Amino acid sequence: MAKAKYLDLVAARLFNVESRRELPDIINFRDVSSTWEDGYRQEMLEHISNTYCGPNRVEIIEHPKDPISVRPLARFDIKDRLTYETIVAEVVATVDDIIPELVYSYRANRSQIHSVNDWLEWRNQARKILEGDAKLTMARTDIASFYENIDIEILKDDLSQAGIGDPLLTQLHFFLQRFQQQSHAWGLPQGSSASGALSNIYLLPYDEYIRQFGVRHVRYSDDTYIFGYDWEQLRSVLSGANQALRARRLTLASRKTEIFSRAGSLGHLDDSFRDQISYFYYRGAPHAKQMLRKLFVEAAQKGPDGERDVKFSLTRFRSKRDATAVRWALGNLKNLHHLADQVLRYTESLFKHREDLQNTLESTVLDYNLADYPYLERNILHSVLRKEINSKTLKDYAWSVLRDRNRPNYPREFAARYIGRFSEMADGPLLRMQYEAEGSEPVQRALLIALHECRYLPTSLLCALSNSTSDLRWTARYLLRRPPVVPLPY
């Protein structure tokens, strides 16, 4: 059965790879993976055999791209996420062969269809093209609000022309329609690799237009490098490509569209200094540390323009437990809220700075109103879970987050997990009261985990849930097995 094949593929990705990305699960989907062969898989197969299976609930997570702007990531319930990605996996298996080789993102038949390695391969190929012809120069561009502006009616026509027929085409179209009806988002759901795979189909006319113009290009998602021999030629290609995109309800992002000189093209793709640092670090060369510190200091002074090098530096500092950037990182946590994951994971690696980390997190939640910073809020709670920091200040803050139903579900779930992990005698009854009054099923799931960890979860409640029609029955069945350790989110 085709559906079973693709369901197993996306489930393996979810349990082993995807749970570590932008929207980690509070228990790494352990309740689903542990009951997968005990009923969950079969129920999913029955669910996706229905042509008209759409998402019942969508939470839009405002994921920061920089200090101001955000990407609206779509967070589905687990069943809906598996449904969407299974449908798309079946679609992509049919159409991936027609995606040109110049596209490096979201290709089928990989254990991970969105990876840093593919992004690096795209950049390396651009460099090879430039170095292969001394007369070439380059333009770069991407598409404004790409996923949000994809027209699902046009996409349906494209997929039909590509050979996708019913009931699969109707099933995908219905799901996407329901997604738009259930959320304040539109286009394709962001945050799922499945959407990236569909977007490659949507951009086929764009790729073909550039090819017909007689120039080479390479693309990763909507980020494109185009190669030509002079400014006028590249300007003409960009102008025509924009016309091709407008027919698809898309347009090039003007602030990210640029034509480089030959030297500027090579400079844009030049990672030689970073490559040297990585090589010398690998070899244990003593001057690698000085090189990295120089790169970091210069990058930190550039502000947003230096963020790629800042993230590169923090990753290398973290691997060597180098405290060079710790004062800067902790001192700028609020201002760097969009880099909270990198900043906190780096600081966590420095054992001698555990107290500094705790003090910074406590002062951050006390000194600032973080209600409009859910990404930072979630990362703070995630960090103290990973480092097992038991703080009265942070637990009080977690209670305030959990009780605030105006907040997004996501930080509330992490707040529940933190309270359960470091519960005291009075917390169990309060968590039970919160569970009984809670209207959100994802938060109820987190509260069940919290009640289990604080040993205040009655077996009678789990038995009743395990025999119900609620999706919480899978969590209840997992907890009825009395797992000695519930995994922390990656």
Tab-separated table of C-alpha atoms in Angstrom:
chain	number	residue	atom	x	y	z
A	1	MET	CA	0.000	0.000	0.000
A	2	ALA	CA	1.542	3.282	-1.160
A	3	LYS	CA	0.243	5.320	1.761
A	4	ALA	CA	1.877	2.983	4.281
A	5	LYS	CA	5.245	3.368	2.574
A	6	TYR	CA	5.146	7.159	2.705
A	7	LEU	CA	3.674	7.273	6.191
A	8	ASP	CA	6.558	5.163	7.500
A	9	LEU	CA	9.042	7.431	5.712
A	10	VAL	CA	7.722	10.664	7.223
A	11	ALA	CA	7.287	9.080	10.664
A	12	ALA	CA	10.952	8.045	10.663
A	13	ARG	CA	11.915	11.614	9.772
A	14	LEU	CA	9.663	13.029	12.458
A	15	PHE	CA	10.958	10.809	15.243
A	16	ASN	CA	14.644	10.943	14.334
A	17	VAL	CA	15.312	14.226	12.516
A	18	GLU	CA	12.472	16.704	12.288
A	19	SER	CA	11.873	16.852	16.050
A	20	ARG	CA	15.216	18.629	16.371
A	21	ARG	CA	14.399	21.532	14.085
A	22	GLU	CA	12.635	24.831	14.672
A	23	LEU	CA	9.641	23.453	16.596
A	24	PRO	CA	10.932	20.761	18.979
A	25	ASP	CA	8.329	18.660	20.749
A	26	ILE	CA	8.230	18.690	24.557
A	27	ILE	CA	8.913	14.907	24.701
A	28	ASN	CA	10.305	14.323	21.185
A	29	PHE	CA	7.022	12.648	20.131
A	30	ARG	CA	7.829	9.723	22.421
A	31	ASP	CA	4.156	9.035	23.126
A	32	VAL	CA	3.568	8.580	19.390
A	33	SER	CA	6.726	6.605	18.604
A	34	SER	CA	6.214	4.254	21.565
A	35	THR	CA	2.635	3.440	20.520
A	36	TRP	CA	3.339	3.488	16.785
A	37	GLU	CA	3.060	-0.273	16.280
A	38	ASP	CA	0.414	-0.582	18.983
A	39	GLY	CA	-2.364	1.172	17.155
A	40	TYR	CA	-1.187	4.656	16.207
A	41	ARG	CA	0.149	3.646	12.783
A	42	GLN	CA	-3.007	1.738	11.905
A	43	GLU	CA	-5.203	4.634	12.960
A	44	MET	CA	-3.110	6.987	10.828
A	45	LEU	CA	-3.497	4.688	7.815
A	46	GLU	CA	-7.258	4.690	8.263
A	47	HIS	CA	-7.259	8.472	8.693
A	48	ILE	CA	-5.261	9.245	5.547
A	49	SER	CA	-7.295	6.810	3.474
A	50	ASN	CA	-10.023	9.479	3.623
A	51	THR	CA	-9.679	11.944	0.755
A	52	TYR	CA	-11.120	14.762	2.856
A	53	CYS	CA	-8.781	14.827	5.843
A	54	GLY	CA	-7.723	18.312	6.752
A	55	PRO	CA	-6.175	19.934	9.799
A	56	ASN	CA	-8.504	20.443	12.722
A	57	ARG	CA	-6.266	22.910	14.539
A	58	VAL	CA	-3.354	25.090	13.466
A	59	GLU	CA	-1.206	27.212	15.751
A	60	ILE	CA	0.801	29.945	14.053
A	61	ILE	CA	4.198	30.410	15.717
A	62	GLU	CA	5.793	33.811	15.140
A	63	HIS	CA	9.372	32.697	14.522
A	64	PRO	CA	11.771	35.677	14.414
A	65	LYS	CA	14.010	36.155	11.374
A	66	ASP	CA	15.758	39.198	12.835
A	67	PRO	CA	15.110	41.608	15.733
A	68	ILE	CA	11.893	42.880	14.092
A	69	SER	CA	10.430	40.619	11.409
A	70	VAL	CA	9.036	37.098	11.809
A	71	ARG	CA	8.094	34.029	9.801
A	72	PRO	CA	4.662	32.550	10.570
A	73	LEU	CA	5.437	28.873	11.190
A	74	ALA	CA	2.458	26.532	11.095
A	75	ARG	CA	2.356	24.115	14.009
A	76	PHE	CA	-0.035	21.236	13.359
A	77	ASP	CA	-1.238	18.598	15.763
A	78	ILE	CA	0.872	15.463	15.360
A	79	LYS	CA	-1.801	13.608	13.390
A	80	ASP	CA	-2.283	16.535	11.014
A	81	ARG	CA	1.456	16.957	10.537
A	82	LEU	CA	1.878	13.283	9.648
A	83	THR	CA	-1.101	13.557	7.298
A	84	TYR	CA	0.269	16.566	5.417
A	85	GLU	CA	3.780	15.205	5.099
A	86	THR	CA	2.546	11.771	3.979
A	87	ILE	CA	0.374	13.281	1.245
A	88	VAL	CA	3.240	15.460	0.036
A	89	ALA	CA	5.759	12.592	0.162
A	90	GLU	CA	3.544	10.643	-2.223
A	91	VAL	CA	3.209	13.669	-4.506
A	92	VAL	CA	6.934	14.410	-4.506
A	93	ALA	CA	7.862	10.801	-5.315
A	94	THR	CA	6.034	11.295	-8.617
A	95	VAL	CA	7.278	14.760	-9.545
A	96	ASP	CA	10.816	14.991	-8.124
A	97	ASP	CA	12.362	13.776	-11.396
A	98	ILE	CA	11.101	16.843	-13.236
A	99	ILE	CA	12.818	19.242	-10.817
A	100	PRO	CA	16.077	20.339	-12.504
A	101	GLU	CA	19.397	19.381	-10.937
A	102	LEU	CA	20.199	23.064	-10.394
A	103	VAL	CA	17.712	22.988	-7.475
A	104	TYR	CA	19.423	21.864	-4.262
A	105	SER	CA	16.616	22.102	-1.712
A	106	TYR	CA	13.910	19.698	-0.581
A	107	ARG	CA	14.682	16.735	-2.803
A	108	ALA	CA	12.982	13.373	-2.313
A	109	ASN	CA	14.479	10.048	-1.202
A	110	ARG	CA	16.613	11.523	1.556
A	111	SER	CA	16.453	10.865	5.281
A	112	GLN	CA	16.508	14.632	5.746
A	113	ILE	CA	15.165	16.714	2.880
A	114	HIS	CA	16.272	20.059	4.302
A	115	SER	CA	19.881	20.153	5.449
A	116	VAL	CA	22.857	22.431	5.894
A	117	ASN	CA	24.860	20.122	3.623
A	118	ASP	CA	22.502	20.788	0.713
A	119	TRP	CA	22.774	24.526	1.350
A	120	LEU	CA	26.573	24.298	1.330
A	121	GLU	CA	26.478	22.252	-1.870
A	122	TRP	CA	24.387	24.992	-3.494
A	123	ARG	CA	26.930	27.650	-2.476
A	124	ASN	CA	29.850	25.496	-3.595
A	125	GLN	CA	28.272	24.918	-6.986
A	126	ALA	CA	27.826	28.679	-7.436
A	127	ARG	CA	31.495	29.163	-6.636
A	128	LYS	CA	32.515	26.468	-9.151
A	129	ILE	CA	30.473	28.128	-11.893
A	130	LEU	CA	32.148	31.474	-11.262
A	131	GLU	CA	35.614	29.984	-11.052
A	132	GLY	CA	35.025	28.049	-14.274
A	133	ASP	CA	34.731	31.201	-16.373
A	134	ALA	CA	36.789	34.274	-15.528
A	135	LYS	CA	34.352	36.571	-17.362
A	136	LEU	CA	31.263	35.653	-15.364
A	137	THR	CA	29.621	37.778	-12.718
A	138	MET	CA	26.556	37.060	-10.599
A	139	ALA	CA	23.218	38.320	-9.348
A	140	ARG	CA	21.441	37.086	-6.260
A	141	THR	CA	17.753	37.333	-5.444
A	142	ASP	CA	14.923	35.728	-3.544
A	143	ILE	CA	11.141	35.994	-3.468
A	144	ALA	CA	9.147	38.248	-1.168
A	145	SER	CA	7.017	36.349	1.386
A	146	PHE	CA	7.437	33.270	-0.762
A	147	TYR	CA	5.424	30.551	0.978
A	148	GLU	CA	2.651	32.920	2.001
A	149	ASN	CA	2.010	34.058	-1.584
A	150	ILE	CA	1.874	30.662	-3.265
A	151	ASP	CA	-1.553	30.316	-4.861
A	152	ILE	CA	-2.860	26.836	-4.093
A	153	GLU	CA	-5.204	26.906	-7.107
A	154	ILE	CA	-2.255	27.486	-9.434
A	155	LEU	CA	-0.316	24.807	-7.564
A	156	LYS	CA	-3.188	22.377	-8.072
A	157	ASP	CA	-3.115	23.018	-11.833
A	158	ASP	CA	0.671	22.547	-11.888
A	159	LEU	CA	0.463	19.228	-10.076
A	160	SER	CA	-2.323	18.026	-12.336
A	161	GLN	CA	-0.174	18.818	-15.387
A	162	ALA	CA	2.726	16.972	-13.739
A	163	GLY	CA	0.638	13.817	-13.560
A	164	ILE	CA	-0.830	13.931	-10.060
A	165	GLY	CA	-4.401	12.727	-10.289
A	166	ASP	CA	-7.299	12.036	-7.965
A	167	PRO	CA	-7.820	11.166	-5.206
A	168	LEU	CA	-4.319	12.334	-4.191
A	169	LEU	CA	-4.629	15.758	-5.810
A	170	THR	CA	-8.019	16.417	-4.229
A	171	GLN	CA	-6.688	15.242	-0.874
A	172	LEU	CA	-3.766	17.702	-0.954
A	173	HIS	CA	-5.928	20.565	-2.201
A	174	PHE	CA	-8.522	19.962	0.518
A	175	PHE	CA	-5.837	19.900	3.215
A	176	LEU	CA	-4.354	23.209	2.035
A	177	GLN	CA	-7.789	24.814	1.835
A	178	ARG	CA	-8.530	23.719	5.390
A	179	PHE	CA	-5.150	25.022	6.521
A	180	GLN	CA	-6.055	28.490	5.254
A	181	GLN	CA	-9.501	28.304	6.821
A	182	GLN	CA	-8.112	27.191	10.210
A	183	SER	CA	-5.419	29.863	10.577
A	184	HIS	CA	-4.511	33.464	9.887
A	185	ALA	CA	-1.953	32.234	7.351
A	186	TRP	CA	-2.257	31.509	3.659
A	187	GLY	CA	-0.281	29.846	0.895
A	188	LEU	CA	1.751	26.844	2.038
A	189	PRO	CA	2.345	25.992	5.710
A	190	GLN	CA	5.773	27.229	6.780
A	191	GLY	CA	7.961	25.108	9.031
A	192	SER	CA	7.468	21.810	7.216
A	193	SER	CA	9.948	20.434	4.688
A	194	ALA	CA	6.921	19.152	2.790
A	195	SER	CA	6.009	22.693	1.787
A	196	GLY	CA	9.521	23.230	0.429
A	197	ALA	CA	9.123	20.187	-1.796
A	198	LEU	CA	5.830	21.539	-3.192
A	199	SER	CA	7.371	24.969	-3.744
A	200	ASN	CA	9.910	23.458	-6.142
A	201	ILE	CA	7.035	22.498	-8.435
A	202	TYR	CA	5.581	25.988	-8.176
A	203	LEU	CA	8.883	27.549	-9.302
A	204	LEU	CA	9.390	25.362	-12.392
A	205	PRO	CA	8.283	28.153	-14.798
A	206	TYR	CA	10.685	30.537	-13.057
A	207	ASP	CA	13.564	28.083	-13.477
A	208	GLU	CA	12.627	27.428	-17.092
A	209	TYR	CA	12.395	31.133	-17.925
A	210	ILE	CA	15.927	31.749	-16.676
A	211	ARG	CA	17.197	28.712	-18.615
A	212	GLN	CA	15.541	29.934	-21.821
A	213	PHE	CA	17.315	33.263	-21.388
A	214	GLY	CA	20.565	31.399	-21.997
A	215	VAL	CA	22.186	31.876	-18.592
A	216	ARG	CA	22.969	29.482	-15.753
A	217	HIS	CA	21.503	29.657	-12.277
A	218	VAL	CA	21.339	27.590	-9.088
A	219	ARG	CA	18.537	27.719	-6.559
A	220	TYR	CA	17.983	26.749	-2.936
A	221	SER	CA	14.296	27.187	-2.110
A	222	ASP	CA	13.605	30.731	-3.375
A	223	ASP	CA	17.225	31.925	-2.996
A	224	THR	CA	18.751	32.141	-6.458
A	225	TYR	CA	22.175	32.886	-7.920
A	226	ILE	CA	22.132	33.861	-11.612
A	227	PHE	CA	25.302	34.075	-13.717
A	228	GLY	CA	25.968	36.378	-16.655
A	229	TYR	CA	28.630	38.434	-18.386
A	230	ASP	CA	27.565	41.977	-17.606
A	231	TRP	CA	25.223	44.139	-15.560
A	232	GLU	CA	22.747	44.745	-18.410
A	233	GLN	CA	22.352	41.052	-19.179
A	234	LEU	CA	21.680	40.192	-15.547
A	235	ARG	CA	19.278	43.103	-15.158
A	236	SER	CA	17.289	41.837	-18.156
A	237	VAL	CA	17.140	38.336	-16.709
A	238	LEU	CA	15.944	39.638	-13.349
A	239	SER	CA	13.317	41.835	-14.989
A	240	GLY	CA	11.954	38.957	-17.057
A	241	ALA	CA	12.086	36.552	-14.125
A	242	ASN	CA	10.029	38.995	-12.086
A	243	GLN	CA	7.387	39.041	-14.842
A	244	ALA	CA	7.329	35.234	-14.823
A	245	LEU	CA	6.847	35.283	-11.061
A	246	ARG	CA	4.030	37.841	-11.184
A	247	ALA	CA	2.025	35.386	-13.259
A	248	ARG	CA	2.345	33.117	-10.204
A	249	ARG	CA	1.302	35.858	-7.733
A	250	LEU	CA	4.929	36.294	-6.631
A	251	THR	CA	7.563	39.011	-6.880
A	252	LEU	CA	11.276	39.338	-6.259
A	253	ALA	CA	12.328	40.825	-2.928
A	254	SER	CA	13.870	44.151	-3.932
A	255	ARG	CA	16.028	44.568	-0.831
A	256	LYS	CA	17.595	41.138	-1.385
A	257	THR	CA	18.145	41.520	-5.116
A	258	GLU	CA	21.630	42.590	-6.116
A	259	ILE	CA	23.963	42.443	-9.120
A	260	PHE	CA	27.594	42.011	-8.109
A	261	SER	CA	30.808	42.902	-9.846
A	262	ARG	CA	33.124	39.995	-10.603
A	263	ALA	CA	35.095	40.685	-7.429
A	264	GLY	CA	31.901	41.210	-5.467
A	265	SER	CA	30.509	37.878	-6.697
A	266	LEU	CA	33.570	35.990	-5.531
A	267	GLY	CA	33.634	37.942	-2.294
A	268	HIS	CA	29.983	37.124	-1.564
A	269	LEU	CA	30.677	33.397	-1.919
A	270	ASP	CA	34.082	33.481	-0.299
A	271	ASP	CA	34.076	31.322	2.803
A	272	SER	CA	37.838	30.848	2.706
A	273	PHE	CA	38.477	32.494	6.070
A	274	ARG	CA	35.765	30.416	7.739
A	275	ASP	CA	37.056	27.331	5.930
A	276	GLN	CA	40.555	28.039	7.240
A	277	ILE	CA	39.248	28.412	10.774
A	278	SER	CA	37.335	25.131	10.541
A	279	TYR	CA	40.390	23.358	9.140
A	280	PHE	CA	42.785	24.728	11.753
A	281	TYR	CA	40.322	23.964	14.533
A	282	TYR	CA	40.099	20.392	13.262
A	283	ARG	CA	43.905	20.132	13.195
A	284	GLY	CA	44.219	21.700	16.635
A	285	ALA	CA	46.358	24.570	15.356
A	286	PRO	CA	47.035	27.079	18.177
A	287	HIS	CA	46.317	30.150	16.036
A	288	ALA	CA	42.797	28.930	15.133
A	289	LYS	CA	41.451	30.433	18.361
A	290	GLN	CA	42.877	33.863	17.533
A	291	MET	CA	41.443	33.698	14.009
A	292	LEU	CA	37.998	32.816	15.314
A	293	ARG	CA	38.059	35.535	17.953
A	294	LYS	CA	38.984	38.087	15.287
A	295	LEU	CA	36.099	36.938	13.082
A	296	PHE	CA	33.667	37.095	16.000
A	297	VAL	CA	34.691	40.586	17.166
A	298	GLU	CA	34.369	42.002	13.649
A	299	ALA	CA	31.035	40.259	13.098
A	300	ALA	CA	29.566	41.445	16.415
A	301	GLN	CA	30.404	45.028	15.473
A	302	LYS	CA	28.535	44.750	12.155
A	303	GLY	CA	25.139	44.121	13.749
A	304	PRO	CA	22.646	42.272	11.496
A	305	ASP	CA	25.145	42.137	8.612
A	306	GLY	CA	27.479	40.052	10.740
A	307	GLU	CA	24.975	37.537	12.095
A	308	ARG	CA	26.058	34.679	9.857
A	309	ASP	CA	29.611	34.966	11.207
A	310	VAL	CA	28.304	35.381	14.757
A	311	LYS	CA	26.420	32.085	14.479
A	312	PHE	CA	29.467	30.433	12.916
A	313	SER	CA	31.628	31.706	15.776
A	314	LEU	CA	29.213	30.624	18.519
A	315	THR	CA	29.058	27.122	17.042
A	316	ARG	CA	32.871	26.821	17.063
A	317	PHE	CA	33.171	28.408	20.518
A	318	ARG	CA	30.603	25.933	21.775
A	319	SER	CA	32.448	22.919	20.386
A	320	LYS	CA	35.641	24.010	22.172
A	321	ARG	CA	33.910	25.393	25.285
A	322	ASP	CA	35.594	28.711	24.574
A	323	ALA	CA	34.198	31.482	26.804
A	324	THR	CA	35.288	34.339	24.516
A	325	ALA	CA	31.734	35.416	23.670
A	326	VAL	CA	29.878	34.550	26.864
A	327	ARG	CA	29.685	38.052	28.356
A	328	TRP	CA	28.590	39.518	25.045
A	329	ALA	CA	26.041	36.746	24.474
A	330	LEU	CA	24.405	36.931	27.897
A	331	GLY	CA	24.528	40.719	27.954
A	332	ASN	CA	22.629	40.886	24.658
A	333	LEU	CA	20.162	38.028	25.111
A	334	LYS	CA	17.060	40.217	24.915
A	335	ASN	CA	18.373	42.187	21.916
A	336	LEU	CA	19.416	38.927	20.262
A	337	HIS	CA	16.092	37.215	20.952
A	338	HIS	CA	15.992	35.884	17.378
A	339	LEU	CA	19.303	34.093	18.052
A	340	ALA	CA	18.221	32.802	21.469
A	341	ASP	CA	18.703	29.140	20.576
A	342	GLN	CA	22.328	29.619	19.439
A	343	VAL	CA	23.172	31.989	22.313
A	344	LEU	CA	21.751	29.750	25.027
A	345	ARG	CA	23.146	26.477	23.704
A	346	TYR	CA	26.577	28.100	23.489
A	347	THR	CA	26.369	29.411	27.052
A	348	GLU	CA	25.105	26.053	28.329
A	349	SER	CA	28.325	24.427	27.076
A	350	LEU	CA	30.385	26.553	29.504
A	351	PHE	CA	30.103	24.709	32.790
A	352	LYS	CA	31.861	27.437	34.755
A	353	HIS	CA	29.204	29.934	33.672
A	354	ARG	CA	26.149	27.994	34.863
A	355	GLU	CA	25.506	30.555	37.609
A	356	ASP	CA	25.893	33.424	35.111
A	357	LEU	CA	23.387	31.714	32.845
A	358	GLN	CA	20.864	31.286	35.647
A	359	ASN	CA	21.284	34.873	36.838
A	360	THR	CA	20.821	36.202	33.305
A	361	LEU	CA	17.680	34.169	32.700
A	362	GLU	CA	16.187	35.184	36.036
A	363	SER	CA	16.910	38.863	35.456
A	364	THR	CA	15.531	38.644	31.898
A	365	VAL	CA	12.149	37.301	33.007
A	366	LEU	CA	11.998	39.782	35.902
A	367	ASP	CA	13.127	42.889	34.009
A	368	TYR	CA	11.227	42.498	30.725
A	369	ASN	CA	7.704	41.809	29.585
A	370	LEU	CA	8.286	38.828	27.287
A	371	ALA	CA	4.675	38.269	26.255
A	372	ASP	CA	5.555	39.588	22.786
A	373	TYR	CA	8.705	37.441	22.629
A	374	PRO	CA	7.349	33.869	22.656
A	375	TYR	CA	10.417	32.501	20.872
A	376	LEU	CA	12.746	33.866	23.548
A	377	GLU	CA	10.336	32.756	26.264
A	378	ARG	CA	10.211	29.199	24.950
A	379	ASN	CA	13.996	29.077	24.552
A	380	ILE	CA	14.544	30.241	28.133
A	381	LEU	CA	12.313	27.445	29.437
A	382	HIS	CA	13.930	24.980	27.050
A	383	SER	CA	17.393	26.003	28.253
A	384	VAL	CA	16.667	25.547	31.946
A	385	LEU	CA	15.151	22.149	31.203
A	386	ARG	CA	18.283	21.059	29.354
A	387	LYS	CA	20.569	22.365	32.110
A	388	GLU	CA	18.268	21.198	34.918
A	389	ILE	CA	18.296	24.619	36.562
A	390	ASN	CA	15.864	24.535	39.471
A	391	SER	CA	14.984	28.157	40.166
A	392	LYS	CA	12.105	29.485	42.255
A	393	THR	CA	12.114	32.668	40.183
A	394	LEU	CA	11.914	30.761	36.910
A	395	LYS	CA	9.254	28.379	38.203
A	396	ASP	CA	7.084	31.281	39.336
A	397	TYR	CA	7.546	32.748	35.887
A	398	ALA	CA	6.608	29.423	34.303
A	399	TRP	CA	3.378	29.419	36.309
A	400	SER	CA	2.547	32.905	35.042
A	401	VAL	CA	3.130	31.752	31.464
A	402	LEU	CA	1.105	28.549	31.890
A	403	ARG	CA	-1.891	30.381	33.371
A	404	ASP	CA	-1.961	33.057	30.663
A	405	ARG	CA	-4.328	31.700	28.002
A	406	ASN	CA	-3.670	34.766	25.855
A	407	ARG	CA	-0.162	33.456	25.252
A	408	PRO	CA	0.544	30.983	22.431
A	409	ASN	CA	0.315	27.323	23.386
A	410	TYR	CA	3.948	26.616	22.611
A	411	PRO	CA	5.669	28.434	25.517
A	412	ARG	CA	2.844	27.309	27.818
A	413	GLU	CA	3.670	23.678	27.040
A	414	PHE	CA	7.325	24.216	27.923
A	415	ALA	CA	6.249	26.032	31.082
A	416	ALA	CA	4.169	23.005	32.147
A	417	ARG	CA	7.091	20.692	31.438
A	418	TYR	CA	9.431	22.832	33.564
A	419	ILE	CA	7.015	22.952	36.507
A	420	GLY	CA	6.526	19.193	36.414
A	421	ARG	CA	10.248	18.571	36.187
A	422	PHE	CA	11.013	20.635	39.292
A	423	SER	CA	7.768	20.252	41.197
A	424	GLU	CA	7.273	20.581	44.915
A	425	MET	CA	4.457	19.193	47.028
A	426	ALA	CA	1.920	21.926	46.222
A	427	ASP	CA	2.526	21.865	42.475
A	428	GLY	CA	0.730	18.576	41.795
A	429	PRO	CA	-2.730	19.710	42.927
A	430	LEU	CA	-2.270	23.050	41.137
A	431	LEU	CA	-1.269	21.285	37.913
A	432	ARG	CA	-4.312	19.025	38.211
A	433	MET	CA	-6.544	22.062	38.653
A	434	GLN	CA	-4.909	23.651	35.591
A	435	TYR	CA	-5.455	20.478	33.570
A	436	GLU	CA	-9.151	20.306	34.450
A	437	ALA	CA	-9.698	23.928	33.406
A	438	GLU	CA	-7.508	23.825	30.290
A	439	GLY	CA	-9.182	24.144	26.897
A	440	SER	CA	-6.192	23.462	24.678
A	441	GLU	CA	-5.422	19.807	23.950
A	442	PRO	CA	-1.681	20.395	23.260
A	443	VAL	CA	-1.356	22.129	26.640
A	444	GLN	CA	-3.359	19.321	28.278
A	445	ARG	CA	-0.846	16.874	26.829
A	446	ALA	CA	1.992	18.869	28.403
A	447	LEU	CA	0.114	18.968	31.695
A	448	LEU	CA	-0.297	15.179	31.678
A	449	ILE	CA	3.467	14.868	31.310
A	450	ALA	CA	3.971	17.391	34.119
A	451	LEU	CA	1.544	15.522	36.405
A	452	HIS	CA	3.359	12.270	35.677
A	453	GLU	CA	6.729	13.807	36.552
A	454	CYS	CA	5.483	15.245	39.819
A	455	ARG	CA	3.797	11.894	40.658
A	456	TYR	CA	0.318	13.348	40.902
A	457	LEU	CA	-1.318	11.617	37.949
A	458	PRO	CA	-4.042	9.154	38.988
A	459	THR	CA	-4.209	5.887	37.090
A	460	SER	CA	-7.977	6.246	36.833
A	461	LEU	CA	-7.564	9.425	34.748
A	462	LEU	CA	-5.088	7.727	32.427
A	463	CYS	CA	-7.325	4.670	32.012
A	464	ALA	CA	-10.325	6.832	31.158
A	465	LEU	CA	-8.302	8.842	28.641
A	466	SER	CA	-6.714	5.752	27.088
A	467	ASN	CA	-10.181	4.455	26.177
A	468	SER	CA	-11.497	7.795	24.908
A	469	THR	CA	-11.622	9.178	21.357
A	470	SER	CA	-9.344	12.088	22.280
A	471	ASP	CA	-5.865	12.192	20.766
A	472	LEU	CA	-4.675	12.384	24.363
A	473	ARG	CA	-5.302	8.638	24.602
A	474	TRP	CA	-1.916	7.974	23.008
A	475	THR	CA	-0.168	10.055	25.653
A	476	ALA	CA	-2.216	8.275	28.335
A	477	ARG	CA	-1.266	4.851	26.974
A	478	TYR	CA	2.388	5.868	26.945
A	479	LEU	CA	2.215	7.089	30.553
A	480	LEU	CA	0.362	3.975	31.690
A	481	ARG	CA	3.566	2.103	30.864
A	482	ARG	CA	5.213	4.156	33.639
A	483	PRO	CA	8.290	5.235	31.676
A	484	PRO	CA	11.107	5.760	34.193
A	485	VAL	CA	12.401	8.756	32.243
A	486	VAL	CA	10.401	11.001	29.938
A	487	PRO	CA	12.817	12.453	27.370
A	488	LEU	CA	13.533	16.162	27.314
A	489	PRO	CA	13.076	18.093	24.071
A	490	TYR	CA	16.169	18.225	21.882
